[in-house]
mmCIF file of C-alpha atoms in Angstrom:
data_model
loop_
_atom_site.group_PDB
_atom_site.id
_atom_site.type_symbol
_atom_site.label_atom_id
_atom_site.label_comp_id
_atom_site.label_asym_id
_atom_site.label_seq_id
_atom_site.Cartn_x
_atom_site.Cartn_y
_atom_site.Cartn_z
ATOM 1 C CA UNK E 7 -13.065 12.712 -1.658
ATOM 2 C CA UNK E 8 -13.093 9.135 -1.782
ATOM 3 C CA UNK E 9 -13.961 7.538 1.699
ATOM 4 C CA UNK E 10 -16.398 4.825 0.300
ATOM 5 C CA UNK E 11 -13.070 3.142 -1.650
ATOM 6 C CA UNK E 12 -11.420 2.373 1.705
ATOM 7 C CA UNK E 13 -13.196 -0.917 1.999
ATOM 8 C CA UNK E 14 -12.731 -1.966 -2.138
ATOM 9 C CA UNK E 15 -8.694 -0.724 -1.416
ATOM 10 C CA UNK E 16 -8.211 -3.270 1.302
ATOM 11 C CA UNK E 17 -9.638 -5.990 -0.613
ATOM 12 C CA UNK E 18 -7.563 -5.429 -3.635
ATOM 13 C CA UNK E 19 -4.471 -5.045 -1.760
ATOM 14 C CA UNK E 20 -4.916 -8.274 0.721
ATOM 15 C CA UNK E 21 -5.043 -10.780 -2.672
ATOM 16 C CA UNK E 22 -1.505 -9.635 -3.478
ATOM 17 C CA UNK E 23 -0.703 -9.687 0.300
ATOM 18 C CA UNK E 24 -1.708 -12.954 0.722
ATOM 19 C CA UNK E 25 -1.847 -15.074 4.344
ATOM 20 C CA UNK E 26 0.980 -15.969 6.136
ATOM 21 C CA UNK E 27 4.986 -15.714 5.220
ATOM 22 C CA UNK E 28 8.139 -15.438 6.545
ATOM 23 C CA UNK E 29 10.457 -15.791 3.789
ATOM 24 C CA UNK E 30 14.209 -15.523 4.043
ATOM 25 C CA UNK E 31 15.050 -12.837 2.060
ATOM 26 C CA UNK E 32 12.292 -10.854 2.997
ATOM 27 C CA UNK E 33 13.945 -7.888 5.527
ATOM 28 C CA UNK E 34 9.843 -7.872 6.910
ATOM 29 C CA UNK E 35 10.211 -11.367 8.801
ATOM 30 C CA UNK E 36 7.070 -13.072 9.692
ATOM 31 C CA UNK E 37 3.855 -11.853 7.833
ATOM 32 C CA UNK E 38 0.273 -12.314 7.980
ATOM 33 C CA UNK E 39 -1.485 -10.516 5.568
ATOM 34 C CA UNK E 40 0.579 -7.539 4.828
ATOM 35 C CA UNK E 41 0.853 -7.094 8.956
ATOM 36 C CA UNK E 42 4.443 -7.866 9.935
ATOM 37 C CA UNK E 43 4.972 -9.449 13.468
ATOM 38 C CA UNK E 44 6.794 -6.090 14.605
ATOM 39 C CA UNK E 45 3.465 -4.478 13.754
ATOM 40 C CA UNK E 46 1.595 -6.280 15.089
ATOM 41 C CA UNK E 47 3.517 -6.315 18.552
ATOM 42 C CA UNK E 48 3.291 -2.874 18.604
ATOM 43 C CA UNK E 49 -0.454 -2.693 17.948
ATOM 44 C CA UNK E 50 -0.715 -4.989 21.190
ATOM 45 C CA UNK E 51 1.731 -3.269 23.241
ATOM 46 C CA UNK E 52 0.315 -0.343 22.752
ATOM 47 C CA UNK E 53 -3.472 -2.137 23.671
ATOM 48 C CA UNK E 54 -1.934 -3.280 26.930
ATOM 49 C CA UNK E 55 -2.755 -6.658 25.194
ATOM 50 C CA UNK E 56 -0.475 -9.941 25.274
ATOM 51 C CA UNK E 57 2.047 -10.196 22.406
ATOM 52 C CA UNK E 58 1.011 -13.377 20.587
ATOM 53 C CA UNK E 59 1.749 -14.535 16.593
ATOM 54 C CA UNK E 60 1.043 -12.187 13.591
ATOM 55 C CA UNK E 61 -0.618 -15.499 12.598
ATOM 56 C CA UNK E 62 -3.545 -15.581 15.467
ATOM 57 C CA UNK E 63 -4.146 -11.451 13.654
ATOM 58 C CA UNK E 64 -8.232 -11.577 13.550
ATOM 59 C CA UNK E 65 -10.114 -9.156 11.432
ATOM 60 C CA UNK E 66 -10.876 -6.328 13.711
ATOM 61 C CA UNK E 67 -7.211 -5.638 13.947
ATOM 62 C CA UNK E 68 -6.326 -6.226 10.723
ATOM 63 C CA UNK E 69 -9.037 -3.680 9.586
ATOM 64 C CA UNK E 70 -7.919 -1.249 12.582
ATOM 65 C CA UNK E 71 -4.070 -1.764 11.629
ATOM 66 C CA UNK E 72 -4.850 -1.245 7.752
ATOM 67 C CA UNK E 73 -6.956 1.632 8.385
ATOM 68 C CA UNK E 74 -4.716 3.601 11.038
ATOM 69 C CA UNK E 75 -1.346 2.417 9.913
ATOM 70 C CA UNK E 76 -1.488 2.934 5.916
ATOM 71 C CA UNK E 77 -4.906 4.639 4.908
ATOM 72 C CA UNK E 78 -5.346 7.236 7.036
ATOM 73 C CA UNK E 79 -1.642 7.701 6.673
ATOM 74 C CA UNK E 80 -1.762 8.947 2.964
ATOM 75 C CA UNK E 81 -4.996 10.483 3.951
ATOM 76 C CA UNK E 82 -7.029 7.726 1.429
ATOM 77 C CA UNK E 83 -10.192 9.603 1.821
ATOM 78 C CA UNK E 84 -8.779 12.747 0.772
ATOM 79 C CA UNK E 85 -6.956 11.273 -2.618
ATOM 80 C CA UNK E 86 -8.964 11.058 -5.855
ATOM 81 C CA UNK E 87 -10.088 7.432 -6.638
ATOM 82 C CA UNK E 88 -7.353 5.380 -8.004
ATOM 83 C CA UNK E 89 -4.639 7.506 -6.893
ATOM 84 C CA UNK E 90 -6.319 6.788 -3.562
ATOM 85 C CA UNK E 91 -5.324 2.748 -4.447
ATOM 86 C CA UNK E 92 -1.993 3.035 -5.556
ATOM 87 C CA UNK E 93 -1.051 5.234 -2.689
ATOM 88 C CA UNK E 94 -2.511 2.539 -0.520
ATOM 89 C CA UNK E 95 -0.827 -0.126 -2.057
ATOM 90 C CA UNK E 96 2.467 0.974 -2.226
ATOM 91 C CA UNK E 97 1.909 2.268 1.582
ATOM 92 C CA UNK E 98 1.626 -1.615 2.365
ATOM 93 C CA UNK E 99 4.547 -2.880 0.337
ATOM 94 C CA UNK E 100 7.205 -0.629 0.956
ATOM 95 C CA UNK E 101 5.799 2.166 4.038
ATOM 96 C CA UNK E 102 3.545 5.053 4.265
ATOM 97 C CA UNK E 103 6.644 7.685 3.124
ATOM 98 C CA UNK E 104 7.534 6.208 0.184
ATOM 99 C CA UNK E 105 4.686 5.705 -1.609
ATOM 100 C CA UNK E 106 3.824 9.303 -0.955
ATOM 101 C CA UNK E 107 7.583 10.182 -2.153
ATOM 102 C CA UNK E 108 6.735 8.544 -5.523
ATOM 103 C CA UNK E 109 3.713 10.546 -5.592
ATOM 104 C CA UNK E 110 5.158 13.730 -4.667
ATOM 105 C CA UNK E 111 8.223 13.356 -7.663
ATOM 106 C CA UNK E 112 5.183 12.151 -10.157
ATOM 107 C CA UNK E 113 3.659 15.430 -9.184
ATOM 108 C CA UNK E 114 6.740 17.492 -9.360
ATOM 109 C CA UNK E 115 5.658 20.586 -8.168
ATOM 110 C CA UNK E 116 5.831 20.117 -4.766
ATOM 111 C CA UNK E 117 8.326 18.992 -1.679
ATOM 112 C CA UNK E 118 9.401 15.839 -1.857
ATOM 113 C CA UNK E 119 8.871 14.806 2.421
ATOM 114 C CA UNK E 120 6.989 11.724 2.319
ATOM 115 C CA UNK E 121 3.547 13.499 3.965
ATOM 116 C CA UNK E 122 0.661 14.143 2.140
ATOM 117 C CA UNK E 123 -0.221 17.834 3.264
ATOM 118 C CA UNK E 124 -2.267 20.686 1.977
ATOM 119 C CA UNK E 125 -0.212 21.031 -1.075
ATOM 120 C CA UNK E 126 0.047 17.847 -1.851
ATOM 121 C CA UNK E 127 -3.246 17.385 -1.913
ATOM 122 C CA UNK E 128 -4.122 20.316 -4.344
ATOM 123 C CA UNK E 129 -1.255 19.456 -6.584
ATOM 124 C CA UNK E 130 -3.302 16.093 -6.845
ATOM 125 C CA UNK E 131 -6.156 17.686 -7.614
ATOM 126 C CA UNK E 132 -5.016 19.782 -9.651
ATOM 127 C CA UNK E 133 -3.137 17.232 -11.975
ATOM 128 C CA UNK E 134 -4.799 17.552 -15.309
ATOM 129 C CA UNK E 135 -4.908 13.678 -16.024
ATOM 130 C CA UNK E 136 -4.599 11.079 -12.870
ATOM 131 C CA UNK E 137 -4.287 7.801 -15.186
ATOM 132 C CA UNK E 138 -0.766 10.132 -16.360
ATOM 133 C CA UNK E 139 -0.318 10.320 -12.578
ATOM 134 C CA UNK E 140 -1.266 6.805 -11.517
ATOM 135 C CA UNK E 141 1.324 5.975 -14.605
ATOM 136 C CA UNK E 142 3.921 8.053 -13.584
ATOM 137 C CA UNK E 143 4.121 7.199 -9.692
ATOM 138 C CA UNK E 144 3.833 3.817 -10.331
ATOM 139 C CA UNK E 145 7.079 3.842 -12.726
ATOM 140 C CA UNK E 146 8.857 5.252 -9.668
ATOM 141 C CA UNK E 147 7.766 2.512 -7.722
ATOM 142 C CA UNK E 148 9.087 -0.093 -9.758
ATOM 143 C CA UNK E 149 12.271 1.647 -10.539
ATOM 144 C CA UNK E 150 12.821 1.495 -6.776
ATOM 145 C CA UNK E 151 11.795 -1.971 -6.375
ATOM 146 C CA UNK E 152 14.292 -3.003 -9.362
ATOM 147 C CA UNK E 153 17.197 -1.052 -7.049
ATOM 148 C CA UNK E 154 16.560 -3.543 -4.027
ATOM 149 C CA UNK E 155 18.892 -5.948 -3.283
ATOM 150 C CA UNK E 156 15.447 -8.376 -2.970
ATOM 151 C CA UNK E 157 14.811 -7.545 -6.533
ATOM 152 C CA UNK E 158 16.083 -10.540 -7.637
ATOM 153 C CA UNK E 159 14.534 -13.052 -5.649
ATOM 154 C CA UNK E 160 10.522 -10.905 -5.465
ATOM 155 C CA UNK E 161 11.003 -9.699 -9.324
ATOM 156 C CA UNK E 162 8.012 -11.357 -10.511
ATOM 157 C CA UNK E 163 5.871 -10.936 -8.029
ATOM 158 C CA UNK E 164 5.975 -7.473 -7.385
ATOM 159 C CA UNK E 165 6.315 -6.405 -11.352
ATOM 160 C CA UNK E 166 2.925 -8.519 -11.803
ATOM 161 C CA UNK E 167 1.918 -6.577 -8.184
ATOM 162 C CA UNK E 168 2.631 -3.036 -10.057
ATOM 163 C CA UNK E 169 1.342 -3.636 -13.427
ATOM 164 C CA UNK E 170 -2.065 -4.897 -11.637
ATOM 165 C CA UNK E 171 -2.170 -2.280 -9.156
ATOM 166 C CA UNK E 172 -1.624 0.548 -12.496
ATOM 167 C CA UNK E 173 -4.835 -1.947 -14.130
ATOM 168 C CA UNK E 174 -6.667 -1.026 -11.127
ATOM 169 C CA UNK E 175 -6.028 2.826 -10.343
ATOM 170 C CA UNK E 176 -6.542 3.833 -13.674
ATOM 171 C CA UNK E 177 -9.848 1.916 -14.245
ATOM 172 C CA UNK E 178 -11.174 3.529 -11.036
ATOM 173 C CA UNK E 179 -9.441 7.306 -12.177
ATOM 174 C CA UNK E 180 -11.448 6.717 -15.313
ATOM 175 C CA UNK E 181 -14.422 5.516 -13.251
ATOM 176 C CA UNK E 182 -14.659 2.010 -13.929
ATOM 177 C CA UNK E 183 -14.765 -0.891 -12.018
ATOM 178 C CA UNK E 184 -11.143 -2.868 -13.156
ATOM 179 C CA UNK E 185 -9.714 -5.924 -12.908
ATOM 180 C CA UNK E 186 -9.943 -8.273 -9.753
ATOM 181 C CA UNK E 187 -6.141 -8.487 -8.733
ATOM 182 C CA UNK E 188 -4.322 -11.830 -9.410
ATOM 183 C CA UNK E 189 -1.765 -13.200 -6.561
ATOM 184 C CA UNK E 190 1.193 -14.690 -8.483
ATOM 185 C CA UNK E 191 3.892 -16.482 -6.422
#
C-alpha cells in the first residue's frame, strides 16, 4: 500500500531516536540511533563481520537494520499511511510484537499475537476511520509505557514521543504532510 513512506518513516522516527546513549535506567544499554549494541552484534555476527561499537553503526546498516528488523516486520508497505508510522515507531521503541499488539486490541476484531497477518491486515483496511485507529493504538501505547517501571525517569520524553508520533499518523491518514517531529530530552 504504502512502500514510498518507508524512507519519510525512518526519518521521523530517527529525530526522536536521537545519536548515541546508554543511559542507566534504560534496560536497552548502549544505543546509537534506535540500534542497541545487542542488535547490532547480531547484525555482524550474523555478516561473519567483526563485532565493533553500536557507535562506529554507518548508514547502510542502519538502513538495512531499520528496514529488516522493524519495517518489514509489521509489513510497513502493506499498512495504510500513518498507521504504517505509528506501527513503525512503536516497533523501534518498545519491539516489533508490541506495537502490533496495540494495533491488534485497537482493532478488536482480531487475535491478539503480535504478527501482522492476512487478517490483520484486512481488519486495517477495513477500519472505517484510521485517525480513530491511529488514536486508539496509540492510547494503548502510552498506557503501557505509564506501567513501566522506567516511566518515571523517560515520562516526558516518550509522552511528547506519542503525542508527536499521533500529530504525524493522522496528518498522513488524512493525507497531509504533518509536523516535523521535535526531540525533547
Amino acid at each position: 500500500m504504502t512502500a514510498q513512506n518507508y524512507a519519510r518513516a525512518l526519518s521521523r522516527v530517527l529525530v526522536h531516536e536521537g545519536g548515541y546513549s546508554n543511559h542507566p535506567e534504560d534496560p536497552g544499554g548502549a544505543t546509537m540511533k534506535g540500534v542497541t549494541q545487542r542488535v547490532y552484534d547480531a547484525y555482524r555476527d550474523r555478516r561473519g563481520l567483526k563485532r565493533q561499537s553500536v557507535r562506529m553503526i554507518d548508514e547502510s546498516e542502519l538502513q538495512e537494520i531499520y528496514r529488516r528488523q522493524f519495517w518489514n516486520v509489521v509489513k510497513g508497505d502493506k499498512l495504510p499511511a500513518g498507521v504504517d508510522y505509528i506501527v513503525m515507531d512503536g516497533a523501534v521503541h518498545s519491539g516489533p510484537s508490541q506495537s502490533v499488539k496495540w494495533l491488534q486490541r485497537a482493532l478488536g476484531t482480531v487475535k491478539v499475537d503480535g504478527v501482522i497477518g492476512e487478517a490483520t491486515l484486512a481488519a486495517v483496511e477495513e477500519h472505517p476511520d484510521h485517525d480513530q485507529l491511529i488514536a486508539a493504538t496509540l492510547s494503548r501505547r502510552l498506557a503501557f509505557l505509564k506501567a513501566l517501571k522506567t516511566w518515571k525517569t523517560f515520562k516526558g520524553g516518550w509522552s511528547s514521543r506519542v503525542e508527536q508520533v499521533q500529530d504525524i499518523g493522522q496528518a498522513w491518514a488524512t493525507g497531509s504532510v504533518g509536523p516535523q517531529p521535535v526531540f525533547f530530552l
